[in-house]
C-alpha cells in the first residue's frame, strides 16, 4: 500500500533537523562566576582580587552585545559592589539589563547556603536578606535556583525554594554512583516533593547537573592549555598590572576556530544523550571567573557565531542564555516527569574512599557560635519589634537599632555559605566569620540591654551585661549591691526552665519582682575554682522577660547549696557482673543508674511506664591517615577512617553534686588510672521540678554537656551510646531542623563506616517497637548507627595531611581547640517522645537570653505593677504544635503592591531615607507531619488579631511568599506535568486568611506582613 502524498511530506519534514524536537540540539550557554563568600580567601581579599571586577566588567561587556547574557548568584558580593564600587552609569545599566532579561539573578540569597548542616531558619534568613535587597532595589524576584556546589542535597531546600516562589531547582553534587546511574537512564530531571505533608502543593521541578557539573570542561585536544577560560584564573592578592593572568586559554583565531567548535559541539552532544529534551544546559564559567569579561565574550562571540553558521553540519544551535531561558525551553516541551519523594541526596561521595561526611563536624566551635548567633538574633528581633510597637516615643534611635540588628542578620546569613558553617574554610576565613558574628552579637546584646534600661528608666549610669548561654560573663564580684538578672524568653510558649549564672560566693538569695523567694541552687563550678554556678528556676510567658534580684546574703531564703560526693577513679575493663553496685540518680521522670565498678552509666528507667533501657556511653576515636602516599585521608570535607573506632579511656572519675533543684553527674575520662589530666568529660544534669511548676519538659530531659579536646593529630572523637534496643541499625536524623529522614544502614564494598554518617542539625533518634531514644543538639554533628542499638555522635576532629592542594590553601583542619557541645537525651514511648521532642528541640535552640545589671533604686513591685515588667502586658503564645518562627521589623522600604513597586523603581523613585518601621514580618510554622500524632498533627486555626493584640490593634494582614516579596494571591508557579497531575499549568499556593483568621496545616510555613493602627 502506497502512503498518501501528505504523509510522505510529513515524513520528509520530520527528518529535517529542527530546534525543538530531538533533531537539532539547542545549547544554552550560561555565563556565570562561582563566587565563594569566604573559603580560601576572605570576602575583602576576594573583592579586591577579582569579585568587584566581575560585576564591573560583566555589566560593561553586556552593554556591548545585545545577544550576551550572564547570571548573578551570591548577593553579598553584588551588594558590596553596588554600594561601594558601581558608578551611577553602572547602576543604570544594571536596571536596563535586568529589564531586557540579559542579566538574571538566580537564587538571590546572600550566599549559596550549605544544605547539610544549616538550620531552616537561617536558610530562610539569608534568602530573605538577599530577596529584600533585590526587590527593593530592582523590583525583581528570582524564580530559579542554582545550587551547584553544596556537598549533597537536602529535601528541605526544594520545599524552601517552592515556598519562595521558584519555578525550578538545580543541584549538582550527589553521590557519584547514583549520578552515573541517573545519567545513563536519563533520570537527572524530576519533580521533587521534598515534604511528605506538603507534597504536590510545594513540589518543584529539579535538574541535577551531569558529570561535568558547573564548570566548563577545559580539556581541548589542540592545546595543552585549558579551553574556554580566556581570562585565565584569578590572581591573589592583587590583580596583575599588565592584565596577563595565569593559564589564559588560546584566543579564538581563524586557524583554530573549527577545532574549538568541534570540541564544544562534541561535548554538547555527549551531554544531550543524558537528558530527555533536545535542550542542553552548557554552563560557561567556574570558580572566580569573568573578572575580565571583555576577553571572555569577545572570544565566545566568534565561536557561537561560527557554530550557528554551520549548524546544519554540526546538528547543533547555540545561544547565550540565562538559567530561566533554559528551564523555559524544557517546560515548553510539555513532557511528563517522574516524581521523587522526600528522600534527600545525603551523604555525598565523589568516589568510594571520598565520603564527604567529615564536614558535618569540622570546626565545631564555629558551628556552635553560628547557632548561638542565630538564636540571639531571633530573640533580638522579637524584643525590638515589641519595643517599637509599645514605645513609639522611645529614646532609642530606631535606625541605629535596626543597623545593630542588620549587622547580625548579615553575619548569620554570611556564615550559612557552603564553605562557612561547614568548617571547610581556611583559618583566616574562619576568623572572618567569627569576628563578624561576635561583632553582630555584641551589637544585639547592647541593643537588648538599652531596651531594658529604657523600659525600666533606670539611671543611665547603670550597666547591663549580657550573656548568651555562657557562664563567662557572670555577675561581678561586688558583694554589697543588689544584682538583677533579666531573663527574656524568645519563644511564643510559656516556659519553665533553669538558667545558670556565675556568682562569686555561695551565700546568695534570689527573689522575683514581687520580692518572693525563687527556687535556686548554688554549687562549685566544674570549670572554674574561683566561681560558683547559680541555677535559678524561671517561669516566663511567651516573648516576655522577668527580673530576678540576686542578693548576696545568707538568710533563711538563701539558695540551696549543692552537696558534692567524689568517687574513686575506676578502671573500665569490664567489671565482674556479680559484685556490681549501682548508684541511682532520680527525678520525677527518670531513674538513671551508674555502675560503681566502672563509673559509667548503666541504665535509664522511664518512671511513668517503668521501662528500663540498658544504656552505656563511651568516648572513642577514629585514628585516620594523613599521608596521601599511604591511602585515603580525612580532611575538612572527607572522613576516611582506616579501622574501627578505638576506646580512648581506661579509667573514669566520678563526682555527683546533688541539690533540691538539680543533680549533676560529672564524669572524667582518663587515658589510664594514674593519668594527671582528663581528655574528655561529661556533665549530666537532671532537674527536680518543685510542686506548683509545670516541669514536663524540664523533667523529661537528661542534659549532657561534653568537654572534648585538645585532640591529638589525626583523631576524630565520637561519643557512642549503646543500648539494648533492637533497632536493626536504623537511624533517624533531621533535615535542617524541619523534617525527619530515615537512615537505614547500608553496606558498601569500601568505606562503609564513613558512608553511613549523616548530618544531625537538631535531632537524631533510634527506636525499637516500643521505645525511642532521642538526641537533641544545639549545633550540627555527624551521626551514625554502626551497630544494633547504637548511636554515635562525632563531637570533634583534628587533622593534618600532606595533600598538596590542602596545604596550598591551608585547608588541613589542625583544630587544637576544646569544644563543649550540649546534647539533651529524651527516652520514652514513641507517643510521649513525639509530643516532647519538637518543643524540646526549640527550647534547646532558643534558650532564654540572660542579662545582668545593677538597676539601682528598684523596690519590689506590688502585684498590680507586675504587668509592666514584661515587654507588654499579656504574652504572645501559640499552641504547642505551632512555632512563631519570625517576628521582626525587616525595615525594607519596598511597596507590597507589585505594580507600584515596579513603577517606582522604573521612575527612579525608590523610597530613600529612613527604614520602614510600620511593617512587621510574621512567620508561623506547623511543627508536625500529617498523621504523625493524633492530636498535634491537626490543622490549627490562629486569630492573628488576638495573637498580636498586645502589640497594638491589627489593621491589615497580607499573606506573602516565604521571603516576603510576593503577594501569595498573585504568585503563580509553573506546574510541571507528572503522572499524578497530567496537565501542565500554574500552581497557586494557599488559601488566604479571611479577617485575620488563618488555618495552618501540618508542615506549613505561613508568612505575613502585619500593619497596626496608628502608623
mmCIF file of C-alpha atoms in Angstrom, residues 572-795:
data_model
loop_
_atom_site.group_PDB
_atom_site.id
_atom_site.type_symbol
_atom_site.label_atom_id
_atom_site.label_comp_id
_atom_site.label_asym_id
_atom_site.label_seq_id
_atom_site.Cartn_x
_atom_site.Cartn_y
_atom_site.Cartn_z
ATOM 1 C CA UNK A 572 36.734 0.417 82.893
ATOM 2 C CA UNK A 573 37.903 -3.048 81.984
ATOM 3 C CA UNK A 574 34.592 -4.911 82.072
ATOM 4 C CA UNK A 575 33.727 -5.455 85.695
ATOM 5 C CA UNK A 576 32.619 -8.710 87.281
ATOM 6 C CA UNK A 577 28.795 -8.885 86.966
ATOM 7 C CA UNK A 578 28.242 -10.376 90.440
ATOM 8 C CA UNK A 579 29.650 -7.625 92.599
ATOM 9 C CA UNK A 580 28.088 -4.787 90.585
ATOM 10 C CA UNK A 581 26.934 -1.889 92.758
ATOM 11 C CA UNK A 582 24.562 0.575 91.140
ATOM 12 C CA UNK A 583 24.259 4.222 92.126
ATOM 13 C CA UNK A 584 20.782 5.689 91.403
ATOM 14 C CA UNK A 585 20.093 9.290 90.376
ATOM 15 C CA UNK A 586 16.360 10.004 90.317
ATOM 16 C CA UNK A 587 13.913 12.751 89.357
ATOM 17 C CA UNK A 588 10.152 12.634 88.640
ATOM 18 C CA UNK A 589 10.656 11.273 85.114
ATOM 19 C CA UNK A 590 13.760 9.065 85.141
ATOM 20 C CA UNK A 591 15.930 6.866 87.270
ATOM 21 C CA UNK A 592 19.474 6.719 85.922
ATOM 22 C CA UNK A 593 21.811 4.064 87.324
ATOM 23 C CA UNK A 594 25.601 4.377 87.316
ATOM 24 C CA UNK A 595 27.811 1.310 87.648
ATOM 25 C CA UNK A 596 30.143 1.935 90.566
ATOM 26 C CA UNK A 597 32.677 -0.614 89.389
ATOM 27 C CA UNK A 598 33.316 1.392 86.188
ATOM 28 C CA UNK A 599 31.766 4.818 86.954
ATOM 29 C CA UNK A 600 29.879 4.544 83.625
ATOM 30 C CA UNK A 601 26.156 4.918 83.025
ATOM 31 C CA UNK A 602 24.371 1.557 83.289
ATOM 32 C CA UNK A 603 20.671 2.088 82.516
ATOM 33 C CA UNK A 604 17.781 4.561 82.370
ATOM 34 C CA UNK A 605 14.267 3.818 83.576
ATOM 35 C CA UNK A 606 11.368 5.926 82.331
ATOM 36 C CA UNK A 607 9.311 6.073 85.526
ATOM 37 C CA UNK A 608 5.810 6.555 84.093
ATOM 38 C CA UNK A 609 5.880 3.303 82.090
ATOM 39 C CA UNK A 610 8.564 1.684 84.247
ATOM 40 C CA UNK A 611 10.500 0.723 81.126
ATOM 41 C CA UNK A 612 14.225 0.226 81.591
ATOM 42 C CA UNK A 613 16.790 0.543 78.811
ATOM 43 C CA UNK A 614 20.346 -0.673 79.360
ATOM 44 C CA UNK A 615 22.474 2.272 78.274
ATOM 45 C CA UNK A 616 26.210 2.914 78.362
ATOM 46 C CA UNK A 617 28.238 5.753 76.922
ATOM 47 C CA UNK A 618 31.894 5.811 75.960
ATOM 48 C CA UNK A 619 34.266 8.029 74.014
ATOM 49 C CA UNK A 620 36.081 6.541 71.063
ATOM 50 C CA UNK A 621 38.432 7.909 68.432
ATOM 51 C CA UNK A 622 38.835 7.118 64.789
ATOM 52 C CA UNK A 623 42.557 7.187 64.020
ATOM 53 C CA UNK A 624 42.948 8.438 60.473
ATOM 54 C CA UNK A 625 45.713 8.580 57.910
ATOM 55 C CA UNK A 626 47.324 11.894 56.960
ATOM 56 C CA UNK A 627 49.822 10.640 54.383
ATOM 57 C CA UNK A 628 48.452 10.573 50.822
ATOM 58 C CA UNK A 629 51.102 8.039 49.781
ATOM 59 C CA UNK A 630 49.688 5.555 52.306
ATOM 60 C CA UNK A 631 45.990 5.621 51.398
ATOM 61 C CA UNK A 632 42.797 7.698 51.709
ATOM 62 C CA UNK A 633 42.926 10.728 54.021
ATOM 63 C CA UNK A 634 40.465 12.601 56.224
ATOM 64 C CA UNK A 635 40.318 16.377 55.814
ATOM 65 C CA UNK A 636 37.901 19.304 56.393
ATOM 66 C CA UNK A 637 35.462 17.674 53.956
ATOM 67 C CA UNK A 638 36.204 13.959 53.928
ATOM 68 C CA UNK A 639 36.005 11.316 56.640
ATOM 69 C CA UNK A 640 38.132 8.272 55.813
ATOM 70 C CA UNK A 641 38.634 6.021 58.844
ATOM 71 C CA UNK A 642 41.075 3.191 58.218
ATOM 72 C CA UNK A 643 39.723 0.990 61.013
ATOM 73 C CA UNK A 644 37.023 0.817 63.674
ATOM 74 C CA UNK A 645 36.940 3.439 66.390
ATOM 75 C CA UNK A 646 39.179 2.801 69.405
ATOM 76 C CA UNK A 647 38.079 3.384 73.036
ATOM 77 C CA UNK A 648 40.143 6.254 74.444
ATOM 78 C CA UNK A 649 39.998 5.976 78.178
ATOM 79 C CA UNK A 650 40.981 3.240 80.559
ATOM 80 C CA UNK A 651 39.704 4.960 83.703
ATOM 81 C CA UNK A 652 36.784 7.175 84.759
ATOM 82 C CA UNK A 653 36.467 9.544 87.715
ATOM 83 C CA UNK A 654 33.011 10.361 89.090
ATOM 84 C CA UNK A 655 31.612 13.229 91.135
ATOM 85 C CA UNK A 656 27.933 13.690 91.965
ATOM 86 C CA UNK A 657 26.679 17.121 93.036
ATOM 87 C CA UNK A 658 23.115 16.938 94.309
ATOM 88 C CA UNK A 659 20.631 19.551 95.405
ATOM 89 C CA UNK A 660 16.931 20.282 95.614
ATOM 90 C CA UNK A 661 16.715 21.588 92.030
ATOM 91 C CA UNK A 662 19.265 19.554 90.137
ATOM 92 C CA UNK A 663 21.710 16.697 90.312
ATOM 93 C CA UNK A 664 24.865 16.985 88.238
ATOM 94 C CA UNK A 665 26.910 13.882 87.470
ATOM 95 C CA UNK A 666 30.459 14.754 86.447
ATOM 96 C CA UNK A 667 32.423 12.005 84.704
ATOM 97 C CA UNK A 668 36.087 12.494 83.825
ATOM 98 C CA UNK A 669 37.720 10.167 81.303
ATOM 99 C CA UNK A 670 41.455 9.449 81.665
ATOM 100 C CA UNK A 671 43.852 7.547 79.425
ATOM 101 C CA UNK A 672 44.795 5.377 82.451
ATOM 102 C CA UNK A 673 44.203 5.081 86.188
ATOM 103 C CA UNK A 674 47.154 7.289 87.139
ATOM 104 C CA UNK A 675 46.975 9.955 84.397
ATOM 105 C CA UNK A 676 47.050 13.564 85.650
ATOM 106 C CA UNK A 677 44.685 15.239 83.184
ATOM 107 C CA UNK A 678 41.441 14.043 81.701
ATOM 108 C CA UNK A 679 40.885 14.267 77.930
ATOM 109 C CA UNK A 680 37.110 14.014 77.974
ATOM 110 C CA UNK A 681 34.386 14.923 80.435
ATOM 111 C CA UNK A 682 30.599 14.571 80.552
ATOM 112 C CA UNK A 683 28.411 16.714 82.792
ATOM 113 C CA UNK A 684 24.959 15.136 83.028
ATOM 114 C CA UNK A 685 22.200 17.218 84.633
ATOM 115 C CA UNK A 686 18.795 16.055 85.814
ATOM 116 C CA UNK A 687 16.232 18.506 87.165
ATOM 117 C CA UNK A 688 13.748 18.113 90.002
ATOM 118 C CA UNK A 689 10.847 20.487 89.494
ATOM 119 C CA UNK A 690 9.144 21.702 92.700
ATOM 120 C CA UNK A 691 5.374 21.411 93.219
ATOM 121 C CA UNK A 692 3.337 24.104 91.517
ATOM 122 C CA UNK A 693 5.559 24.423 88.444
ATOM 123 C CA UNK A 694 4.917 22.914 85.002
ATOM 124 C CA UNK A 695 8.020 20.797 84.717
ATOM 125 C CA UNK A 696 7.058 18.415 81.916
ATOM 126 C CA UNK A 697 9.824 19.476 79.505
ATOM 127 C CA UNK A 698 12.424 20.183 82.163
ATOM 128 C CA UNK A 699 11.938 16.879 83.941
ATOM 129 C CA UNK A 700 11.917 14.844 80.704
ATOM 130 C CA UNK A 701 15.347 15.831 79.528
ATOM 131 C CA UNK A 702 18.687 14.466 80.563
ATOM 132 C CA UNK A 703 21.020 17.324 79.747
ATOM 133 C CA UNK A 704 24.594 16.472 78.813
ATOM 134 C CA UNK A 705 27.466 18.842 78.235
ATOM 135 C CA UNK A 706 30.741 17.409 76.939
ATOM 136 C CA UNK A 707 34.282 18.669 77.151
ATOM 137 C CA UNK A 708 36.407 17.289 74.300
ATOM 138 C CA UNK A 709 39.969 18.178 73.360
ATOM 139 C CA UNK A 710 42.568 19.224 72.630
ATOM 140 C CA UNK A 711 42.806 16.077 70.488
ATOM 141 C CA UNK A 712 45.996 14.520 69.175
ATOM 142 C CA UNK A 713 46.591 14.956 65.442
ATOM 143 C CA UNK A 714 44.537 12.836 63.037
ATOM 144 C CA UNK A 715 41.951 11.861 65.612
ATOM 145 C CA UNK A 716 38.166 12.109 65.211
ATOM 146 C CA UNK A 717 36.300 11.916 68.509
ATOM 147 C CA UNK A 718 32.904 10.260 68.930
ATOM 148 C CA UNK A 719 30.560 9.624 71.811
ATOM 149 C CA UNK A 720 28.951 6.213 71.352
ATOM 150 C CA UNK A 721 25.729 5.448 73.220
ATOM 151 C CA UNK A 722 24.951 1.712 73.261
ATOM 152 C CA UNK A 723 21.547 0.359 74.310
ATOM 153 C CA UNK A 724 19.705 -2.955 74.359
ATOM 154 C CA UNK A 725 17.030 -1.584 71.983
ATOM 155 C CA UNK A 726 16.619 -3.809 68.927
ATOM 156 C CA UNK A 727 16.883 -1.012 66.357
ATOM 157 C CA UNK A 728 18.009 -3.140 63.383
ATOM 158 C CA UNK A 729 20.639 -0.425 62.900
ATOM 159 C CA UNK A 730 18.015 2.020 61.654
ATOM 160 C CA UNK A 731 18.740 5.649 62.475
ATOM 161 C CA UNK A 732 16.550 8.735 62.058
ATOM 162 C CA UNK A 733 18.035 12.206 61.603
ATOM 163 C CA UNK A 734 16.513 15.607 60.983
ATOM 164 C CA UNK A 735 16.788 17.551 57.785
ATOM 165 C CA UNK A 736 17.745 21.153 58.712
ATOM 166 C CA UNK A 737 15.524 21.116 61.805
ATOM 167 C CA UNK A 738 12.477 20.874 59.520
ATOM 168 C CA UNK A 739 11.641 17.208 58.908
ATOM 169 C CA UNK A 740 12.939 13.709 59.650
ATOM 170 C CA UNK A 741 14.832 11.372 57.297
ATOM 171 C CA UNK A 742 15.019 7.590 57.730
ATOM 172 C CA UNK A 743 18.628 6.327 57.561
ATOM 173 C CA UNK A 744 18.906 2.522 57.142
ATOM 174 C CA UNK A 745 22.452 1.191 57.483
ATOM 175 C CA UNK A 746 23.925 0.362 54.060
ATOM 176 C CA UNK A 747 26.826 -1.996 53.391
ATOM 177 C CA UNK A 748 29.378 -0.878 50.774
ATOM 178 C CA UNK A 749 32.389 -2.637 49.303
ATOM 179 C CA UNK A 750 34.609 0.142 50.654
ATOM 180 C CA UNK A 751 34.343 2.894 53.269
ATOM 181 C CA UNK A 752 31.134 1.605 54.891
ATOM 182 C CA UNK A 753 31.720 3.439 58.195
ATOM 183 C CA UNK A 754 32.075 6.902 56.629
ATOM 184 C CA UNK A 755 29.284 6.445 54.084
ATOM 185 C CA UNK A 756 26.854 5.690 56.914
ATOM 186 C CA UNK A 757 27.468 9.026 58.602
ATOM 187 C CA UNK A 758 24.665 11.598 58.315
ATOM 188 C CA UNK A 759 24.211 15.207 59.394
ATOM 189 C CA UNK A 760 22.301 15.847 62.600
ATOM 190 C CA UNK A 761 21.336 19.515 62.697
ATOM 191 C CA UNK A 762 18.950 19.333 65.644
ATOM 192 C CA UNK A 763 17.651 15.791 66.130
ATOM 193 C CA UNK A 764 18.589 12.125 65.837
ATOM 194 C CA UNK A 765 16.935 9.049 67.292
ATOM 195 C CA UNK A 766 16.899 5.266 67.420
ATOM 196 C CA UNK A 767 13.923 3.123 68.443
ATOM 197 C CA UNK A 768 12.557 -0.395 68.737
ATOM 198 C CA UNK A 769 8.885 -1.368 68.626
ATOM 199 C CA UNK A 770 8.010 0.435 71.856
ATOM 200 C CA UNK A 771 10.791 2.778 72.988
ATOM 201 C CA UNK A 772 12.650 5.666 71.452
ATOM 202 C CA UNK A 773 15.924 7.328 72.497
ATOM 203 C CA UNK A 774 16.164 10.901 71.157
ATOM 204 C CA UNK A 775 19.196 13.150 70.978
ATOM 205 C CA UNK A 776 18.706 16.916 70.564
ATOM 206 C CA UNK A 777 21.657 19.136 69.641
ATOM 207 C CA UNK A 778 22.472 22.872 69.721
ATOM 208 C CA UNK A 779 24.925 22.631 66.824
ATOM 209 C CA UNK A 780 25.441 20.277 63.893
ATOM 210 C CA UNK A 781 27.288 16.947 64.222
ATOM 211 C CA UNK A 782 27.933 13.866 62.152
ATOM 212 C CA UNK A 783 25.904 10.939 63.498
ATOM 213 C CA UNK A 784 25.773 7.227 62.700
ATOM 214 C CA UNK A 785 24.497 3.873 63.919
ATOM 215 C CA UNK A 786 27.409 1.480 63.490
ATOM 216 C CA UNK A 787 25.761 -1.358 65.421
ATOM 217 C CA UNK A 788 22.345 -2.585 66.557
ATOM 218 C CA UNK A 789 21.016 -0.394 69.397
ATOM 219 C CA UNK A 790 23.840 2.106 68.944
ATOM 220 C CA UNK A 791 24.062 5.758 68.062
ATOM 221 C CA UNK A 792 27.356 7.623 67.849
ATOM 222 C CA UNK A 793 27.855 11.362 67.532
ATOM 223 C CA UNK A 794 31.081 12.846 66.190
ATOM 224 C CA UNK A 795 31.992 15.721 68.509
#
